[in-house]
Short mmCIF file of the C-alpha atoms (twelve columns), coordinates in Angstrom:
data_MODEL
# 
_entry.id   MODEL 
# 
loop_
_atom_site.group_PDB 
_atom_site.id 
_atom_site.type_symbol 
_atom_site.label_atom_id 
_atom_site.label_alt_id 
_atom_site.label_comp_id 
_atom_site.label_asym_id 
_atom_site.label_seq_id 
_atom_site.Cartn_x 
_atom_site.Cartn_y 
_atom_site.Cartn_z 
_atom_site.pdbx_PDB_model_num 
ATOM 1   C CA . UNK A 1   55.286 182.205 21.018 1 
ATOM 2   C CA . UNK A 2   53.849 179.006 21.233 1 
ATOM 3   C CA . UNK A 3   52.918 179.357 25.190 1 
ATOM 4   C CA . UNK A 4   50.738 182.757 24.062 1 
ATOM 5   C CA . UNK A 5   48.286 179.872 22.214 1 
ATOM 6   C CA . UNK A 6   48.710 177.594 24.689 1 
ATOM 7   C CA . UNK A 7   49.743 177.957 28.591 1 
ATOM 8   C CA . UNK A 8   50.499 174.158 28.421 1 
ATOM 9   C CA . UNK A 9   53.801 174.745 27.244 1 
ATOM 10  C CA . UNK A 10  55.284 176.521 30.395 1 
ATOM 11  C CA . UNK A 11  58.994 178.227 29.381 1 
ATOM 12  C CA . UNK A 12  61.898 176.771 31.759 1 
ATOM 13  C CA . UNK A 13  60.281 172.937 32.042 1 
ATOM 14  C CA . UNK A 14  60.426 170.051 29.431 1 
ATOM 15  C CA . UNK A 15  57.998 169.944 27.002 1 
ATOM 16  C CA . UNK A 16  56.855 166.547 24.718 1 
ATOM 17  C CA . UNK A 17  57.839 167.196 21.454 1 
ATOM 18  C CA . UNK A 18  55.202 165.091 19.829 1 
ATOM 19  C CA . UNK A 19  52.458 167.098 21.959 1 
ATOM 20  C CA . UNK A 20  54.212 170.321 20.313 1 
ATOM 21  C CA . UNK A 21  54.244 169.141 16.835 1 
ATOM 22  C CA . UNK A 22  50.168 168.073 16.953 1 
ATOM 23  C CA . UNK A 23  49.110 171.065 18.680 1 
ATOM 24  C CA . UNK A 24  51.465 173.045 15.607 1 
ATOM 25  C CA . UNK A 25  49.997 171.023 13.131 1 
ATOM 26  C CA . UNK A 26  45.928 171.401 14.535 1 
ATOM 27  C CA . UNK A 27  46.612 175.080 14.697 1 
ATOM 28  C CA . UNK A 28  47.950 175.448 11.197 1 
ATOM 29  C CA . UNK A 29  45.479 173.135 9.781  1 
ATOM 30  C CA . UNK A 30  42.518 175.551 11.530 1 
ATOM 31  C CA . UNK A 31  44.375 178.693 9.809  1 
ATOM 32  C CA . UNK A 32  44.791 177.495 7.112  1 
ATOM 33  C CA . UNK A 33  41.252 175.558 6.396  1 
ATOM 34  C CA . UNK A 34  40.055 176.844 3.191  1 
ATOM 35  C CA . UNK A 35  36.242 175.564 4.585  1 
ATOM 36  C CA . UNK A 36  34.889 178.574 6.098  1 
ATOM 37  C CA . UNK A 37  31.233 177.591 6.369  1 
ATOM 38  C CA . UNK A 38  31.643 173.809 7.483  1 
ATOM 39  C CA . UNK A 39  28.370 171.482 6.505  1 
ATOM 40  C CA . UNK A 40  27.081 168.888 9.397  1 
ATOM 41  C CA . UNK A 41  28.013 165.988 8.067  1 
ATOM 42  C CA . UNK A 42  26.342 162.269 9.305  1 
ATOM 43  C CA . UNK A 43  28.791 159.988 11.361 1 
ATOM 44  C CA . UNK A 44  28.808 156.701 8.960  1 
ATOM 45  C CA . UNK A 45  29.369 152.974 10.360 1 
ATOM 46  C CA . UNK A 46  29.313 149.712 8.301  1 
ATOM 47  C CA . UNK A 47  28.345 146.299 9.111  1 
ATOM 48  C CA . UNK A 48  30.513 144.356 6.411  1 
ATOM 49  C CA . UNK A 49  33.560 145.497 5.832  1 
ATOM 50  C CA . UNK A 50  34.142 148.689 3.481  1 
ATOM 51  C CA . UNK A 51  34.902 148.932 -0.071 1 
ATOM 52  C CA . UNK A 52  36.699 151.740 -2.168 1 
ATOM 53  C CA . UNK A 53  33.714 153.481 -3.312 1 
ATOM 54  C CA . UNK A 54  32.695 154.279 0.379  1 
ATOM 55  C CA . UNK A 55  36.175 154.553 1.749  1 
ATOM 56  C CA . UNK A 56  36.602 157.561 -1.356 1 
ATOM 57  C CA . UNK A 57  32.871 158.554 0.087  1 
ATOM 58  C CA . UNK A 58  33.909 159.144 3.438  1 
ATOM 59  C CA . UNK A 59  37.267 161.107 2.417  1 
ATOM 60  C CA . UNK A 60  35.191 163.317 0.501  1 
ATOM 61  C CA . UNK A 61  32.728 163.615 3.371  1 
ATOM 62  C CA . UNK A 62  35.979 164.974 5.310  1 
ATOM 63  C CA . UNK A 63  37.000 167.435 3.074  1 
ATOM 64  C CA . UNK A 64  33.735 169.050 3.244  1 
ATOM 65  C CA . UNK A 65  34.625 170.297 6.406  1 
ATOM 66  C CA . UNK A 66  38.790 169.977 6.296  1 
ATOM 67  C CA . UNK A 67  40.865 171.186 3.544  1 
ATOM 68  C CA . UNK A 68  44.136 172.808 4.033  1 
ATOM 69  C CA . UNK A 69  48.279 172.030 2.741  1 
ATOM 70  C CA . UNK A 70  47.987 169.846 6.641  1 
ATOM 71  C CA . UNK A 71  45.541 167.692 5.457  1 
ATOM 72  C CA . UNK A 72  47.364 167.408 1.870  1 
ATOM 73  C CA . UNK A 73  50.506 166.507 3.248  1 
ATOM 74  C CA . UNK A 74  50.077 164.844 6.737  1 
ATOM 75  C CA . UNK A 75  46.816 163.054 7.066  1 
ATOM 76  C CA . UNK A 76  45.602 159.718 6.011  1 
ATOM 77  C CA . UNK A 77  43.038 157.199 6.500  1 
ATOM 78  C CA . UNK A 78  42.067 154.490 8.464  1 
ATOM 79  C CA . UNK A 79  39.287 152.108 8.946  1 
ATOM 80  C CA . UNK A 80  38.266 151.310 12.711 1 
ATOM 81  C CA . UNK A 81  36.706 147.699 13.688 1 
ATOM 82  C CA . UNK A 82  34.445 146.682 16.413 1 
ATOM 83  C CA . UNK A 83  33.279 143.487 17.098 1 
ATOM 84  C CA . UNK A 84  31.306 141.592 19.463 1 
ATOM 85  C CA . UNK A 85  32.433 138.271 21.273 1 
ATOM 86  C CA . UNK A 86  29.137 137.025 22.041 1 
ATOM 87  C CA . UNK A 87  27.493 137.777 19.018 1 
ATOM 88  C CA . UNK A 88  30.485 138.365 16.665 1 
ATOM 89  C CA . UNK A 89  28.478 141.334 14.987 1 
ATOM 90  C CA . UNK A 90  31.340 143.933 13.912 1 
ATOM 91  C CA . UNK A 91  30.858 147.716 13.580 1 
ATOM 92  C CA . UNK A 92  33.275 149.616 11.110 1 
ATOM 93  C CA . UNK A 93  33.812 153.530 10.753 1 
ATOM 94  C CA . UNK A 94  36.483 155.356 8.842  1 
ATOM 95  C CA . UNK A 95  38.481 157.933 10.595 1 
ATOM 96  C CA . UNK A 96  41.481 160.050 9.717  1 
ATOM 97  C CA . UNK A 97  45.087 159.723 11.305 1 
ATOM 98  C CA . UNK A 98  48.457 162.662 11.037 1 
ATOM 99  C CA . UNK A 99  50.610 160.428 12.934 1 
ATOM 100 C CA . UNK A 100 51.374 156.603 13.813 1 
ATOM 101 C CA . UNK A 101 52.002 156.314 17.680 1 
ATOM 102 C CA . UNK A 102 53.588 153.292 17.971 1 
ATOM 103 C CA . UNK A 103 54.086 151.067 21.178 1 
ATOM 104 C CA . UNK A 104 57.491 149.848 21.525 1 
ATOM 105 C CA . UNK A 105 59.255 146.663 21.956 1 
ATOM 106 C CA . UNK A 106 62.261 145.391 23.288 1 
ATOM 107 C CA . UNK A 107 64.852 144.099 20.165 1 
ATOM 108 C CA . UNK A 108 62.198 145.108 17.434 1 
ATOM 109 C CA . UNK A 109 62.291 147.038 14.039 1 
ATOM 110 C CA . UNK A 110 59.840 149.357 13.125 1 
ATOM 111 C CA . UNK A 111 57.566 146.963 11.228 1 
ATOM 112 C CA . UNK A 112 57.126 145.163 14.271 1 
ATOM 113 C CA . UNK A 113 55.889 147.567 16.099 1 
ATOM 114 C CA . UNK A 114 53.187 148.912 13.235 1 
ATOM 115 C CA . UNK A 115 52.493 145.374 13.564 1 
ATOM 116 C CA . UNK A 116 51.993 145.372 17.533 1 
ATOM 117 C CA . UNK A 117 50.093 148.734 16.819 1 
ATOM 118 C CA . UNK A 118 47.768 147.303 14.472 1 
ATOM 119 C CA . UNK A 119 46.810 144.288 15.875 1 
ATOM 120 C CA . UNK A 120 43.269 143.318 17.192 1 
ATOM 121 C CA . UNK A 121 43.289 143.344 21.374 1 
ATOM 122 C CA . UNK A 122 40.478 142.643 23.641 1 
ATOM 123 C CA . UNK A 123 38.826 146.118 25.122 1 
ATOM 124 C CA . UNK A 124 38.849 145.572 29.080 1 
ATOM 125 C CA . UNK A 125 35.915 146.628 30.961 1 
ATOM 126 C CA . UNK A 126 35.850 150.343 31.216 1 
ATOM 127 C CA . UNK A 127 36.174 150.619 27.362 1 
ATOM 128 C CA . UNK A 128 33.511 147.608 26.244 1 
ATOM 129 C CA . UNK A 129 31.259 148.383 23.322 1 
ATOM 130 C CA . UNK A 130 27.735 148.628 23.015 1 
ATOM 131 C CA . UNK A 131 26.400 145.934 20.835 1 
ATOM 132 C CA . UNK A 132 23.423 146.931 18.688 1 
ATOM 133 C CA . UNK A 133 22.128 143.725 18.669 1 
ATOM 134 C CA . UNK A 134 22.769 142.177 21.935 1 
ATOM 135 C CA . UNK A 135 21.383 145.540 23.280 1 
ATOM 136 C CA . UNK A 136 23.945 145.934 25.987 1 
ATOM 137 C CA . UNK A 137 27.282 146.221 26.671 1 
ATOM 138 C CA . UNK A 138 29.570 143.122 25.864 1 
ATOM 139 C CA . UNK A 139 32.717 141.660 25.537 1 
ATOM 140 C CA . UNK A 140 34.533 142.846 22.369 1 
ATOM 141 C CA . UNK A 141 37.423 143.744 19.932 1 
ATOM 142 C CA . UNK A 142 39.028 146.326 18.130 1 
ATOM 143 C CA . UNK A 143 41.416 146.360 15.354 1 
ATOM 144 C CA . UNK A 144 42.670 149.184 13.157 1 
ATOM 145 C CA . UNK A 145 43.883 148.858 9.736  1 
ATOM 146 C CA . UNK A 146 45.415 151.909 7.209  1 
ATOM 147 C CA . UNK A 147 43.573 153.006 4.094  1 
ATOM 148 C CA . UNK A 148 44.721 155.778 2.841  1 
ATOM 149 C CA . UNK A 149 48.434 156.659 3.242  1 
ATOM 150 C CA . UNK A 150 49.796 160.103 3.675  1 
ATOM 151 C CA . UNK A 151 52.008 161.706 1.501  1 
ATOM 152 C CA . UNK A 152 53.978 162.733 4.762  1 
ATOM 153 C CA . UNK A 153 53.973 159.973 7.440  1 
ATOM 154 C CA . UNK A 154 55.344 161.027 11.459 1 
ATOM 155 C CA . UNK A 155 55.726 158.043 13.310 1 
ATOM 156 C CA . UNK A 156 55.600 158.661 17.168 1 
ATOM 157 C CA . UNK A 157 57.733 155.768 19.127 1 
ATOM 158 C CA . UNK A 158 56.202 155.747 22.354 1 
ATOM 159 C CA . UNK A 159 59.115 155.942 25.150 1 
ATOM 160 C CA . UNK A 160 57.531 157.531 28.194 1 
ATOM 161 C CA . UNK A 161 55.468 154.736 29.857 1 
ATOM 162 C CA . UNK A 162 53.391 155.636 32.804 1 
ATOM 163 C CA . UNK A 163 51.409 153.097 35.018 1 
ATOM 164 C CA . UNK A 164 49.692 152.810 38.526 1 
ATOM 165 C CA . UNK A 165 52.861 152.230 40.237 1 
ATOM 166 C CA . UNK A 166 55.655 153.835 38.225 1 
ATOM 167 C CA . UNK A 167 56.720 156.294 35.087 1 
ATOM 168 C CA . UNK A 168 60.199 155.670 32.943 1 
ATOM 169 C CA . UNK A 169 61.588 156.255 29.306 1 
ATOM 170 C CA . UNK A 170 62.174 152.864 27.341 1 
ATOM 171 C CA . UNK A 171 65.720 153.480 26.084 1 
ATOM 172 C CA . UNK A 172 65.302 150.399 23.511 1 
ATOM 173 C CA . UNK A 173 66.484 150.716 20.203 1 
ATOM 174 C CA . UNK A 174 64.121 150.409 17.844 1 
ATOM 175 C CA . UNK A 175 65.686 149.970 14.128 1 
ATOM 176 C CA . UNK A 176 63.779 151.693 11.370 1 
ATOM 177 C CA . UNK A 177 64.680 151.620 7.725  1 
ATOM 178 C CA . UNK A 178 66.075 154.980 5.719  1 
ATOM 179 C CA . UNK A 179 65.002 153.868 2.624  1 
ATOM 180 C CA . UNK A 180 61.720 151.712 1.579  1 
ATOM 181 C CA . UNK A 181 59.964 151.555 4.778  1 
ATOM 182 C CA . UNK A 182 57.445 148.980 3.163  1 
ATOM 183 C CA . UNK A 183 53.762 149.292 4.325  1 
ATOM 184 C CA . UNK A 184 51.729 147.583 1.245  1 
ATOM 185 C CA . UNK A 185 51.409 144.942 3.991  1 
ATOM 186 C CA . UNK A 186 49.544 147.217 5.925  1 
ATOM 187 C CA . UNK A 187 46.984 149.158 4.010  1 
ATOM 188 C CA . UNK A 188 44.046 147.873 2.475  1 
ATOM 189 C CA . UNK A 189 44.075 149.589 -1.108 1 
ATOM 190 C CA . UNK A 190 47.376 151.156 -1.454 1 
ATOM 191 C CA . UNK A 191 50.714 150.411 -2.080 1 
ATOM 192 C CA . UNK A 192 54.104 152.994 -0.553 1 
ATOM 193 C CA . UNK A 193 56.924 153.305 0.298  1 
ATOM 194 C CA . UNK A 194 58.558 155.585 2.312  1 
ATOM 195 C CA . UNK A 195 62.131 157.278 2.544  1 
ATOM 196 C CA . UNK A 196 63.446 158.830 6.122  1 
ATOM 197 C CA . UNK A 197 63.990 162.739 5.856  1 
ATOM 198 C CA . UNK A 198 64.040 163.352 9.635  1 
ATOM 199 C CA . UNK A 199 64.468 162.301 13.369 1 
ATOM 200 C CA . UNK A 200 63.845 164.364 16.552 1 
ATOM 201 C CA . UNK A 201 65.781 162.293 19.705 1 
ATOM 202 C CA . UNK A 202 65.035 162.320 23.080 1 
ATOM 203 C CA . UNK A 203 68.480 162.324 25.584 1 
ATOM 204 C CA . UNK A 204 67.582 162.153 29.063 1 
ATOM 205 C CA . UNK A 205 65.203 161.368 31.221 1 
ATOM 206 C CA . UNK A 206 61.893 161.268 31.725 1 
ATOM 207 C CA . UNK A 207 61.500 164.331 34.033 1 
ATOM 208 C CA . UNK A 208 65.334 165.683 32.696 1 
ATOM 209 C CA . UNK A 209 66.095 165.519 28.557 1 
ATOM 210 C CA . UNK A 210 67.003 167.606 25.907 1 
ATOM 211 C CA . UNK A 211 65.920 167.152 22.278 1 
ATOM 212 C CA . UNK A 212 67.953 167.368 19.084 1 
ATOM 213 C CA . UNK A 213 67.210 166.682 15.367 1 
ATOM 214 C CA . UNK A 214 68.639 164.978 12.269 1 
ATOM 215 C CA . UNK A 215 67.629 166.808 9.296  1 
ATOM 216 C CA . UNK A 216 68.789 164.890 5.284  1 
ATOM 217 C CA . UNK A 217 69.461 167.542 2.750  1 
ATOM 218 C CA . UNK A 218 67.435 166.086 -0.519 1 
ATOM 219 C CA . UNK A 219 70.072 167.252 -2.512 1 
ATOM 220 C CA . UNK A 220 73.202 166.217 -1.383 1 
ATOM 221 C CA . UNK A 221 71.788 163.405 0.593  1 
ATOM 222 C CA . UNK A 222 73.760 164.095 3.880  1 
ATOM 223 C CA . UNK A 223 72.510 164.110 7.177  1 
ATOM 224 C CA . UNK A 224 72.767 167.122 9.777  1 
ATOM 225 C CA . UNK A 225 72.682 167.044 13.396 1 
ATOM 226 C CA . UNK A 226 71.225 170.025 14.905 1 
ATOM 227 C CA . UNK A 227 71.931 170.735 18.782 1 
ATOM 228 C CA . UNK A 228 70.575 174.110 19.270 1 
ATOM 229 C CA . UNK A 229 73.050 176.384 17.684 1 
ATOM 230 C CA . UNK A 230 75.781 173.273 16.881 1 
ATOM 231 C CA . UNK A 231 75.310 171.836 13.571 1 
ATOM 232 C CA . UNK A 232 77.413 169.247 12.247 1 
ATOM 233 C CA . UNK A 233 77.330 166.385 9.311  1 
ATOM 234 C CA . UNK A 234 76.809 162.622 10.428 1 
ATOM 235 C CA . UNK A 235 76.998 159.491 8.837  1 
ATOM 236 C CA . UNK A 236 73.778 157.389 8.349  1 
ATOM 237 C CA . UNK A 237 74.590 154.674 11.118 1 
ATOM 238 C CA . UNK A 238 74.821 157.717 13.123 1 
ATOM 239 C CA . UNK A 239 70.989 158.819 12.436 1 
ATOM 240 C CA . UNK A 240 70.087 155.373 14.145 1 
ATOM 241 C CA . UNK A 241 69.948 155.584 17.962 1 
ATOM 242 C CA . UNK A 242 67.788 154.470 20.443 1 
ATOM 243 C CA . UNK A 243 67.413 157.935 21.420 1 
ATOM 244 C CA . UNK A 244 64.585 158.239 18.245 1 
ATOM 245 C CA . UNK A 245 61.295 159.717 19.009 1 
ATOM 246 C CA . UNK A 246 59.676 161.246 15.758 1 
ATOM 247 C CA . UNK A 247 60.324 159.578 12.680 1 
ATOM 248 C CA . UNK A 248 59.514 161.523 9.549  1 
ATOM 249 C CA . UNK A 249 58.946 160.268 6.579  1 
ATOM 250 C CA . UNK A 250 57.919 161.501 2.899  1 
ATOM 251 C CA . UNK A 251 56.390 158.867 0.421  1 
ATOM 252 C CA . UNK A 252 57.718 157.303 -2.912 1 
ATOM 253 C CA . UNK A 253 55.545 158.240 -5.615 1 
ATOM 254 C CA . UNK A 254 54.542 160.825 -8.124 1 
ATOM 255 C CA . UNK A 255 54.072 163.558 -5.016 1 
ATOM 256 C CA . UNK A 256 57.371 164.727 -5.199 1 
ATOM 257 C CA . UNK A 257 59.007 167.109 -3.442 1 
ATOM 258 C CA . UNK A 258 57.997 169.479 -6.499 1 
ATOM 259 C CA . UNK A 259 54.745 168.035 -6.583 1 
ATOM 260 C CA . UNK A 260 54.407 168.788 -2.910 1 
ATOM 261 C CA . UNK A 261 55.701 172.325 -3.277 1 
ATOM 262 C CA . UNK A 262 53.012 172.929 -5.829 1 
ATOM 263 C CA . UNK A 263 50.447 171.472 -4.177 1 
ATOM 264 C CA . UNK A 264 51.756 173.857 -1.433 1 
ATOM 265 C CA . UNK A 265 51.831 177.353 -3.319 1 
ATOM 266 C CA . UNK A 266 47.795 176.163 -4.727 1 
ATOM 267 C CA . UNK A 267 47.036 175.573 -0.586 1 
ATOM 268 C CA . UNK A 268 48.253 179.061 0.293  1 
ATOM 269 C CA . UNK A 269 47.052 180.929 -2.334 1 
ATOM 270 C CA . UNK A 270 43.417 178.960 -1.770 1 
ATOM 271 C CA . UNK A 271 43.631 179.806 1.707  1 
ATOM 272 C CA . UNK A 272 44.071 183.591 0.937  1 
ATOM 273 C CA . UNK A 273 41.189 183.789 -1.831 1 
ATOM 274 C CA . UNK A 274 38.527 181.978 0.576  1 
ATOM 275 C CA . UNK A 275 39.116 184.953 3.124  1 
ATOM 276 C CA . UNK A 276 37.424 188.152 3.048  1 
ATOM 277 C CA . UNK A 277 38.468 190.520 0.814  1 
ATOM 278 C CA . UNK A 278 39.156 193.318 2.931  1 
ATOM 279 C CA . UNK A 279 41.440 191.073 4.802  1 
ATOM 280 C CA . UNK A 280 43.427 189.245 2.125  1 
ATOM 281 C CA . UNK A 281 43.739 189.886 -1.460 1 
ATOM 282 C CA . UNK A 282 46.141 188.699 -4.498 1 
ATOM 283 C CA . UNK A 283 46.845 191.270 -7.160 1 
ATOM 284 C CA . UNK A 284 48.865 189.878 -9.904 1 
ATOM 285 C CA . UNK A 285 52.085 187.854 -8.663 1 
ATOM 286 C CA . UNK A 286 51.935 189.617 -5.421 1 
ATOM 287 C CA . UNK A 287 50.303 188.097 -2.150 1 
ATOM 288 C CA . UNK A 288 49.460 190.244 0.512  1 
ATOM 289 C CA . UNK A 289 49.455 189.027 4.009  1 
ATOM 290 C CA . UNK A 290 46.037 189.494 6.032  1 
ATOM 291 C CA . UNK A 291 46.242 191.687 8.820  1 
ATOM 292 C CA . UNK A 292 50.040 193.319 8.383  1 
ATOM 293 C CA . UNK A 293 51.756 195.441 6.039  1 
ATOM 294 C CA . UNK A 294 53.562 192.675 4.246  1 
ATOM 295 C CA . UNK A 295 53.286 191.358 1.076  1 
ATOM 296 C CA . UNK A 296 55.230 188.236 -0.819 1 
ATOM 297 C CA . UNK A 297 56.110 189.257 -4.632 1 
ATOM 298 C CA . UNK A 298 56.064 185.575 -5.358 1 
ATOM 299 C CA . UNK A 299 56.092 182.423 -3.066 1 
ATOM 300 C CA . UNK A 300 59.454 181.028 -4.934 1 
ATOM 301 C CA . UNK A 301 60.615 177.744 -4.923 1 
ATOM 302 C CA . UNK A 302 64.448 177.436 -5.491 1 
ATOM 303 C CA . UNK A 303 65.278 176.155 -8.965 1 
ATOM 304 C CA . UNK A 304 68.107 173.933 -7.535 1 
ATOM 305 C CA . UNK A 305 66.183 172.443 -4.794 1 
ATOM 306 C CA . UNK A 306 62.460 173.291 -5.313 1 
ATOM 307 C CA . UNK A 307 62.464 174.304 -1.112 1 
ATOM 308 C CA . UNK A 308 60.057 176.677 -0.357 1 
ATOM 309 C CA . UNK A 309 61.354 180.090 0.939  1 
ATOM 310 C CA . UNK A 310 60.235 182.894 2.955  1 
ATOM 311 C CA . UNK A 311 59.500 186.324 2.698  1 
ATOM 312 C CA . UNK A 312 63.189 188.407 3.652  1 
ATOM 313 C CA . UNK A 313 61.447 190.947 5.983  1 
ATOM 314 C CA . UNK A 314 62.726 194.419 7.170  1 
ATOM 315 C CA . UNK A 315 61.499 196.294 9.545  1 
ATOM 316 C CA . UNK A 316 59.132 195.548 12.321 1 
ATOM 317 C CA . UNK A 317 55.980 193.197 13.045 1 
ATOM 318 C CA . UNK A 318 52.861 193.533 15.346 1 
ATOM 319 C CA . UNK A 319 53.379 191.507 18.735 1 
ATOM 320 C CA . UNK A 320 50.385 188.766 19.171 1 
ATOM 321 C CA . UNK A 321 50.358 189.553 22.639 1 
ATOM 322 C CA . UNK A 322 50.705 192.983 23.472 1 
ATOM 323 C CA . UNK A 323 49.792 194.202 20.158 1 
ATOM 324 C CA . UNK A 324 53.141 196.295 20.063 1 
ATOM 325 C CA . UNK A 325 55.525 196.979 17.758 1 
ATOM 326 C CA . UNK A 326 58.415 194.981 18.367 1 
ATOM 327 C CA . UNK A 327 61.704 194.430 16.171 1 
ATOM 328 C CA . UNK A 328 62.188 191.648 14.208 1 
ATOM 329 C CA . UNK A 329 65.116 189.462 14.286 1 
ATOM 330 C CA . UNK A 330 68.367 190.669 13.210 1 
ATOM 331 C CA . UNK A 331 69.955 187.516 11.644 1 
ATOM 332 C CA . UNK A 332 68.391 186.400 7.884  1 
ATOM 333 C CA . UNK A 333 64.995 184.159 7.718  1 
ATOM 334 C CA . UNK A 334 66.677 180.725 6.361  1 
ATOM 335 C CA . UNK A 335 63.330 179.326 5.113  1 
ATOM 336 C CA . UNK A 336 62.034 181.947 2.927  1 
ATOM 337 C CA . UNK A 337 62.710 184.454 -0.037 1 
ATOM 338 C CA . UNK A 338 61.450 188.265 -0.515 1 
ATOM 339 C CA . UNK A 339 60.789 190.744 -2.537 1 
ATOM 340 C CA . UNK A 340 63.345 192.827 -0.611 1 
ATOM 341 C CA . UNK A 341 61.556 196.191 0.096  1 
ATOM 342 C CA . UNK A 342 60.999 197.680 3.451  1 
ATOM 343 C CA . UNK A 343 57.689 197.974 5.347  1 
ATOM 344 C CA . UNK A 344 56.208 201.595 5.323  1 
# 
């Protein structure tokens, strides 16, 4: 499916999971935009450093043009900092982040390396800045710092290091907390913490691997491997390897997982009302899907574990490809509830 959007992601050769999960996320986030008619909106850089009021200004600048359940969920902000070494003038711009990718480092935890990844380092020559006031390019600086912290942070350890002369995988392991990961030490104007829900591992090698997963049910707090088709429960020492290469976390605060799910159902059912009406319309408590015969009675959220599910669907669905029809899966979706009726 996903090789249809993108020929990158040849069938029958290893693929980088962290290169999948930002091309899933930049696909869904352009779907599911609710800014159809995006404004031009000025580039902003600041001489002194930035204060709340223009750090809120530039946010809302952004979600003139980019507002969908990604950006809710994912995406944070950071401020960016330039500076000269002759003149010491500094330049500093806000941008937006959906994942930490974090150099590694031999016996380190995972505050260390935020730490190595944040600190200020020298630009070499083919990346020097332009100085406004020296009026050419000089010697300088950057540093990055966190503003705004996501409700959902991924944190990408970076174990496939390629130079001049030579490509390997850094096997070290890196030990990151499952509860608490602390970054008030880190952002400017916000305080979080952070609880593990999930790790994708790397086995293997660089050119040879094979990726799992370790999923934490929320409600009985246990951890899941998943191997393909093999599932089994593990033990939380088990979760830490040095075999980690996406870290997921979700953040400790009034965003709950039920605050999440609504914020969810409200992205969704903005997304559908922004569209055209021919294409997508809501009657009552039932949603139907643009472009196919399918429609979701409600978008429920299980009572016990406020999950969102999917639509049960019978039948069959239009291929993206060939623009056949083709059947549908026999097995039971897992993530999603119906309204059980069959498609005419």
């Amino acid at each position: 499916m996903i090789q249809l959007w993108n020929p990158f992601f040849v069938m029958n050769s290893q693929q980088d999971s962290h290169e999948l999960l930002a091309f899933l996320l930049d696909m869904l986030h352009e779907d599911l935009n609710r800014v159809k008619l995006k404004p031009y909106i000025e580039e902003k850089t600041y001489e002194q450093q930035p204060n709340q009021q223009q750090a809120n200004k530039a946010w809302s600048d952004y979600l003139k043009r980019n507002r969908s359940i990604i950006v809710d969920l994912f995406q944070g902000q950071s401020i960016n900092m330039l500076q000269c070494m002759v003149c010491n003038t500094k330049s500093y711009k806000f941008e937006t982040f959906m994942y930490l990718s974090l150099p590694i480092l031999e016996d380190a935890d995972l505050l260390q390396c935020i730490s190595e990844y944040l600190k200020e380092e020298e630009l070499d020559e083919g990346n020097q800045w332009y100085c406004s006031k020296c009026k050419s390019v000089k010697k300088s600086k950057k540093g990055i710092k966190l503003w705004k912290l996501p409700n959902i942070l991924v944190i990408h350890l970076k174990r496939f290091k390629f130079t001049a002369n030579y490509r390997c995988k850094l096997r070290w392991l890196i030990n990151f907390p499952m509860y608490n990961l602390d970054l008030s030490n880190y952002s400017e104007q916000e305080q979080a913490t952070y609880d593990l829900y999930g790790v994708i591992n790397h086995s293997g090698t660089l050119h040879s691997g094979h990726y799992t997963s370790n999923c934490k049910n929320k409600d009985t707090q246990k951890w899941y491997n998943f191997d393909d088709t093999r599932i089994k429960e593990i033990t939380e020492k088990q979760v830490l390897t040095s075999d980690a290469y996406l870290l997921f976390y979700y953040k400790n605060n009034v965003d709950s997982y039920e605050r999440q799910s609504e914020v969810i159902r409200s992205s969704i059912i903005n997304s559908s009302a922004s569209l055209p009406k021919q294409s997508s319309i809501i009657h009552g408590s039932i949603f139907n899907i643009p472009h196919t015969k399918l429609s979701i009675s409600k978008l429920c959220i299980s009572e016990t574990d406020q999950q969102l599910t999917t639509p049960q669907i019978f039948g069959k669905k239009k291929s993206l490809k060939t623009n056949k029809l083709t059947p549908l899966p026999g097995k039971k979706p897992i993530f999603f509830a119906s309204d059980n009726q069959k498609i005419q």
